Short mmCIF file of C-alpha atoms and ligand atoms in Angstrom, two decimals:
data_model
loop_
_atom_site.label_atom_id
_atom_site.label_comp_id
_atom_site.label_asym_id
_atom_site.label_seq_id
_atom_site.Cartn_x
_atom_site.Cartn_y
_atom_site.Cartn_z
CA MET A 1253 111.69 87.44 77.85
CA LYS A 1254 108.11 86.98 79.01
CA ASN A 1255 105.63 85.18 76.78
CA THR A 1256 102.04 86.17 76.09
CA ARG A 1257 99.57 83.51 77.10
CA THR A 1258 97.65 81.95 74.24
CA ILE A 1259 94.00 80.94 74.33
CA HIS A 1260 92.60 77.64 75.59
CA SER A 1261 89.05 78.54 74.50
CA ILE A 1262 86.76 81.46 73.76
CA ILE A 1263 83.24 80.75 74.93
CA PRO A 1264 80.21 82.48 73.43
CA PRO A 1265 77.42 83.12 75.96
CA PRO A 1266 75.28 79.96 76.23
CA PRO A 1267 71.47 80.40 76.29
CA PRO A 1268 70.49 82.10 79.54
CA HIS A 1269 68.51 80.48 82.33
CA PHE A 1270 66.86 82.00 85.37
CA VAL A 1271 68.18 81.51 88.89
CA GLY A 1272 65.02 81.99 90.93
CA ASP A 1273 63.00 84.57 88.99
CA GLY A 1274 65.46 87.46 89.34
CA PHE A 1275 68.78 86.44 87.82
CA ARG A 1276 68.90 85.74 84.10
CA VAL A 1277 72.35 84.26 83.62
CA HIS A 1278 74.66 82.60 81.14
CA ASN A 1279 76.66 79.87 82.86
CA PHE A 1280 80.16 80.02 81.40
CA PHE A 1281 81.52 77.41 83.75
CA PRO A 1282 81.43 74.68 84.78
CA SER A 1283 78.90 73.90 82.00
CA GLN A 1284 80.83 75.29 79.00
CA VAL A 1285 84.39 74.31 79.93
CA GLU A 1286 85.70 70.85 79.21
CA GLY A 1287 87.18 69.48 82.41
CA GLY A 1288 84.68 71.53 84.44
CA MET A 1289 85.69 72.79 87.86
CA THR A 1290 89.11 71.13 87.63
CA LYS A 1291 90.03 73.18 84.54
CA THR A 1292 89.00 76.49 86.15
CA ASP A 1293 90.37 75.64 89.65
CA PRO A 1294 90.16 77.59 92.06
CA PHE A 1295 87.08 79.11 90.36
CA LEU A 1296 84.05 76.84 90.50
CA LEU A 1297 81.28 78.67 88.69
CA LEU A 1298 80.68 81.83 86.69
CA ASP A 1299 77.10 82.96 86.13
CA TYR A 1300 76.95 86.08 83.99
CA GLY A 1301 73.83 88.24 83.84
CA SER A 1302 74.28 90.12 80.58
CA PRO A 1303 72.28 93.38 80.44
CA HIS A 1304 68.57 92.61 80.69
CA VAL A 1305 65.69 95.04 81.17
CA PHE A 1306 63.23 94.17 83.92
CA GLU A 1307 59.83 95.89 83.90
CA PRO A 1308 58.73 97.65 87.09
CA SER A 1309 57.17 95.13 89.49
CA GLU A 1310 55.31 95.04 92.81
CA HIS A 1311 56.73 91.58 93.31
CA LEU A 1312 60.40 91.30 94.38
CA ARG A 1313 62.28 89.07 91.97
CA GLY A 1314 65.15 86.95 93.20
CA VAL A 1315 66.24 83.68 94.76
CA ASP A 1316 64.56 82.45 97.91
CA VAL A 1317 66.31 81.03 100.98
CA HIS A 1318 69.08 78.55 100.16
CA PRO A 1319 72.29 77.33 101.85
CA HIS A 1320 75.97 77.34 100.85
CA ARG A 1321 78.98 75.58 102.38
CA GLY A 1322 82.64 75.14 101.47
CA PHE A 1323 83.34 78.07 99.15
CA GLU A 1324 82.87 81.82 98.55
CA THR A 1325 80.38 83.68 96.36
CA VAL A 1326 81.44 86.95 94.77
CA THR A 1327 78.61 89.09 93.41
CA PHE A 1328 79.30 91.97 91.01
CA ALA A 1329 76.50 94.50 90.42
CA PHE A 1330 77.52 96.27 87.20
CA LYS A 1331 74.04 97.80 86.83
CA GLY A 1332 71.02 97.50 89.09
CA SER A 1333 71.21 96.44 92.73
CA VAL A 1334 70.83 93.33 94.85
CA ALA A 1335 69.55 92.99 98.41
CA HIS A 1336 70.63 90.03 100.52
CA LYS A 1337 69.69 88.68 103.93
CA ASP A 1338 71.16 85.76 105.83
CA SER A 1339 70.58 83.47 108.78
CA SER A 1340 73.09 85.25 111.05
CA GLY A 1341 70.95 88.40 110.89
CA GLY A 1342 73.28 90.01 108.37
CA GLY A 1343 72.08 91.69 105.23
CA GLY A 1344 72.65 94.63 102.98
CA ILE A 1345 72.47 96.09 99.53
CA ILE A 1346 74.94 95.57 96.71
CA SER A 1347 74.52 98.82 94.79
CA GLU A 1348 75.64 99.60 91.28
CA GLY A 1349 79.44 99.23 91.05
CA ASP A 1350 79.69 97.41 94.37
CA ILE A 1351 80.93 93.89 95.00
CA GLN A 1352 80.00 91.47 97.72
CA TRP A 1353 82.56 88.86 98.67
CA MET A 1354 80.78 86.29 100.84
CA THR A 1355 82.67 83.50 102.54
CA ALA A 1356 80.06 80.78 103.09
CA GLY A 1357 82.64 78.64 104.93
CA SER A 1358 80.91 76.29 107.40
CA GLY A 1359 77.51 77.43 106.20
CA VAL A 1360 75.15 80.27 105.51
CA LEU A 1361 71.49 80.34 104.64
CA HIS A 1362 70.62 83.36 102.55
CA GLU A 1363 68.28 84.96 100.04
CA GLU A 1364 69.17 87.23 97.13
CA PHE A 1365 66.62 89.64 95.62
CA HIS A 1366 66.41 92.76 93.51
CA THR A 1367 66.16 95.77 95.81
CA GLU A 1368 62.72 97.30 96.41
CA GLU A 1369 63.83 100.46 94.65
CA PHE A 1370 65.00 98.56 91.57
CA ALA A 1371 61.77 96.52 91.47
CA ARG A 1372 59.70 99.74 91.65
CA THR A 1373 61.53 101.56 88.86
CA GLY A 1374 62.61 98.56 86.79
CA GLY A 1375 65.47 99.04 84.36
CA GLU A 1376 68.62 97.42 83.13
CA PHE A 1377 70.19 94.74 85.28
CA HIS A 1378 73.78 93.61 84.62
CA MET A 1379 75.63 91.39 87.07
CA ALA A 1380 77.89 88.41 87.61
CA GLN A 1381 78.31 85.83 90.33
CA LEU A 1382 81.55 83.93 90.74
CA TRP A 1383 82.08 80.97 93.06
CA VAL A 1384 85.61 80.68 94.48
CA ASN A 1385 86.68 77.42 96.09
CA LEU A 1386 88.10 77.34 99.60
CA PRO A 1387 91.12 75.15 100.38
CA ALA A 1388 90.28 72.07 102.48
CA GLU A 1389 91.77 73.59 105.62
CA HIS A 1390 89.42 76.62 105.38
CA LYS A 1391 86.20 75.02 104.13
CA MET A 1392 84.65 75.14 107.60
CA THR A 1393 85.85 78.66 108.42
CA LYS A 1394 83.41 81.04 110.08
CA PRO A 1395 81.12 82.71 107.50
CA LYS A 1396 81.84 86.37 106.73
CA TYR A 1397 81.02 89.16 104.31
CA GLN A 1398 83.16 91.76 102.66
CA ALA A 1399 80.83 94.51 101.41
CA ILE A 1400 83.02 96.36 98.92
CA LYS A 1401 81.74 99.79 97.94
CA HIS A 1402 82.55 101.01 94.44
CA GLU A 1403 84.42 104.08 95.68
CA SER A 1404 86.58 102.05 98.08
CA ILE A 1405 88.14 99.85 95.38
CA PRO A 1406 91.84 100.74 94.81
CA ARG A 1407 92.55 101.82 91.27
CA TYR A 1408 95.48 101.60 88.90
CA HIS A 1409 95.58 104.24 86.18
CA ASP A 1410 97.48 104.98 83.05
CA SER A 1411 96.56 107.08 80.03
CA HIS A 1412 94.20 104.55 78.42
CA CYS A 1413 93.43 102.11 81.20
CA GLU A 1414 91.75 102.03 84.61
CA VAL A 1415 91.94 98.87 86.70
CA GLU A 1416 89.77 98.36 89.76
CA VAL A 1417 91.86 96.04 91.91
CA VAL A 1418 89.29 94.06 93.89
CA SER A 1419 91.70 91.41 95.15
CA GLY A 1420 95.33 90.47 94.62
CA SER A 1421 97.33 93.11 92.81
CA HIS A 1422 98.00 94.84 89.53
CA GLY A 1423 101.20 96.82 89.04
CA ASN A 1424 101.94 98.36 92.43
CA VAL A 1425 98.26 98.55 93.46
CA LYS A 1426 96.98 96.06 96.03
CA GLY A 1427 93.35 94.90 96.14
CA ILE A 1428 90.92 95.55 98.96
CA ALA A 1429 89.35 92.09 99.40
CA SER A 1430 91.08 89.50 101.54
CA THR A 1431 91.21 86.03 100.03
CA PHE A 1432 92.27 82.63 101.36
CA THR A 1433 94.49 81.90 98.38
CA ASP A 1434 96.27 83.87 95.68
CA ILE A 1435 93.53 85.47 93.50
CA ASP A 1436 93.64 88.60 91.33
CA THR A 1437 90.16 89.99 90.68
CA LEU A 1438 90.36 92.96 88.31
CA ILE A 1439 87.75 95.09 86.57
CA VAL A 1440 89.51 96.65 83.61
CA SER A 1441 88.20 99.68 81.71
CA LEU A 1442 90.12 100.32 78.48
CA LYS A 1443 89.79 103.20 76.10
CA SER A 1444 89.57 102.36 72.41
CA GLY A 1445 93.08 101.57 71.17
CA GLY A 1446 94.35 100.88 74.66
CA ARG A 1447 96.22 97.81 75.84
CA PHE A 1448 96.09 95.96 79.15
CA GLU A 1449 98.87 93.63 80.25
CA HIS A 1450 98.92 91.65 83.48
CA GLU A 1451 101.71 89.41 84.70
CA CYS A 1452 101.00 86.18 86.55
CA PRO A 1453 102.58 82.73 86.86
CA SER A 1454 101.80 80.47 83.88
CA SER A 1455 100.48 77.79 86.25
CA HIS A 1456 97.67 80.09 87.46
CA THR A 1457 94.19 79.81 85.98
CA ALA A 1458 93.30 82.94 83.97
CA ILE A 1459 89.85 83.90 82.74
CA VAL A 1460 88.69 87.07 80.95
CA LEU A 1461 85.03 88.02 80.55
CA ASN A 1462 84.17 90.88 78.19
CA ILE A 1463 81.29 92.82 79.76
CA GLU A 1464 81.24 95.80 77.39
CA GLY A 1465 82.88 96.77 74.11
CA GLY A 1466 85.14 94.68 71.90
CA ALA A 1467 88.66 93.35 72.36
CA ILE A 1468 91.48 91.33 70.88
CA ILE A 1469 93.07 88.89 73.29
CA SER A 1470 96.52 87.25 73.04
CA ASP A 1471 97.40 89.40 69.98
CA LYS A 1472 95.03 87.76 67.50
CA HIS A 1473 91.82 86.36 68.95
CA ASP A 1474 88.59 88.30 68.81
CA LEU A 1475 86.88 88.53 72.22
CA PRO A 1476 83.43 89.94 71.44
CA VAL A 1477 81.17 91.42 74.11
CA HIS A 1478 79.66 88.86 76.53
CA HIS A 1479 82.24 86.25 75.53
CA CYS A 1480 84.55 84.57 78.02
CA ALA A 1481 88.15 83.50 77.37
CA VAL A 1482 89.97 80.74 79.22
CA LEU A 1483 93.70 81.22 78.74
CA ALA A 1484 96.27 78.49 78.18
CA ASN A 1485 98.95 77.86 80.81
CA ASP A 1486 101.80 78.77 78.50
CA GLY A 1487 102.99 82.27 79.30
CA GLU A 1488 103.44 84.90 81.98
CA VAL A 1489 101.53 87.84 80.48
CA ILE A 1490 97.83 88.31 79.78
CA SER A 1491 97.52 90.77 76.90
CA ILE A 1492 94.33 92.48 75.72
CA TYR A 1493 93.82 95.21 73.14
CA ALA A 1494 90.63 97.32 73.03
CA LYS A 1495 89.03 97.81 69.60
CA GLU A 1496 86.56 100.23 71.21
CA ASP A 1497 85.90 101.41 74.76
CA THR A 1498 85.83 98.10 76.64
CA ARG A 1499 85.26 96.70 80.14
CA LEU A 1500 86.52 93.32 81.24
CA LEU A 1501 86.42 91.13 84.31
CA VAL A 1502 89.84 89.49 84.69
CA LEU A 1503 90.24 86.55 87.09
CA VAL A 1504 93.56 84.93 87.94
CA GLY A 1505 93.90 82.24 90.59
CA LYS A 1506 96.41 79.74 91.87
CA PRO A 1507 94.85 76.27 91.46
CA LEU A 1508 94.20 74.42 94.74
CA ARG A 1509 94.64 70.97 93.12
CA GLU A 1510 92.44 69.30 95.75
CA SER A 1511 89.57 66.92 95.09
CA ILE A 1512 86.26 68.68 94.33
CA VAL A 1513 82.91 67.13 95.19
CA ALA A 1514 80.11 69.53 94.29
CA ALA A 1515 76.44 68.93 94.98
CA GLY A 1516 74.01 71.81 94.46
CA PRO A 1517 74.87 74.57 96.93
CA PHE A 1518 77.71 72.65 98.64
CA VAL A 1519 81.28 72.17 97.42
CA MET A 1520 83.48 69.94 99.56
CA ASN A 1521 86.40 67.52 99.14
CA THR A 1522 84.62 64.18 99.78
CA ARG A 1523 81.21 62.49 99.41
CA GLU A 1524 81.08 62.12 103.19
CA GLU A 1525 81.44 65.87 103.69
CA ILE A 1526 78.59 66.48 101.23
CA MET A 1527 76.37 63.99 103.12
CA GLN A 1528 77.30 65.80 106.33
CA ALA A 1529 76.37 69.17 104.76
CA TYR A 1530 72.90 67.89 103.76
CA HIS A 1531 72.50 66.38 107.22
CA ASP A 1532 73.52 69.61 108.96
CA TYR A 1533 71.27 71.65 106.70
CA SER A 1534 68.20 69.49 107.30
CA SER A 1535 68.82 69.41 111.04
CA GLY A 1536 68.81 73.22 111.21
CA ILE A 1537 72.49 73.86 111.97
CA PHE A 1538 72.58 76.55 109.26
CA GLY A 1539 69.97 78.49 111.28
CA THR A 1540 66.70 79.94 110.01
CA LEU A 1541 65.63 82.90 107.95
MN1 LIG B 414 73.39 82.16 97.02
#
């Protein structure tokens, strides 16, 4: 007999803030979760850009050049599009429905902006950025990108449910993204009256973000749109019922249980490694852009 996981907390969207001048986000964690990055291990941060209309602009909105080291950033463009450029000469566009899984590893220097086309037309922008920790042994891995196109994401279907399996697995469908540890990243579209169930070990961290619609989670808790649920570690099944047509981002990860020292754009295991990151950054090891 498998048990349904209960709820640790349901978090309403905190007041938004701007990252640069292009990303209007609600930070669900670490700021809104007691225990911070340790509670959501291996996930470090979730910035959610609920739908926001940007007026057409000559000026490109976004975040100027900044570094990262020691973790991965996963950017979801639900609506609107993001252009990125980095110090290795890489760059590209995250179009509507696409996902970018960037392994910062030993270090990247990058910028993130609205695309020129989006700036020109303006419109609704809806996105999320997740930070995934890297285990100590992979923190200094070579940086890489996985540019995941919407149409390339493997899908699980039944009569009332479609699951885009970005990483890990759901049912017999395997995800497309490679990860360093055990992580299920699922985008779930449920028809009104439909149910989604996902099995995972009770020790794994599980987080559900409602990006559209309305749902009941763990049989009895309301999960309104733009709310985020952190599940308790007390069962093997995540269970969600859709009160209307609903879309959810479901994140499940095996905790690393390593020490976390986070400072701005760097997340390492020790103070010394953070000092080294600042030193390497200021001495130009991350390259130029
Ligand atoms: Mn960044």
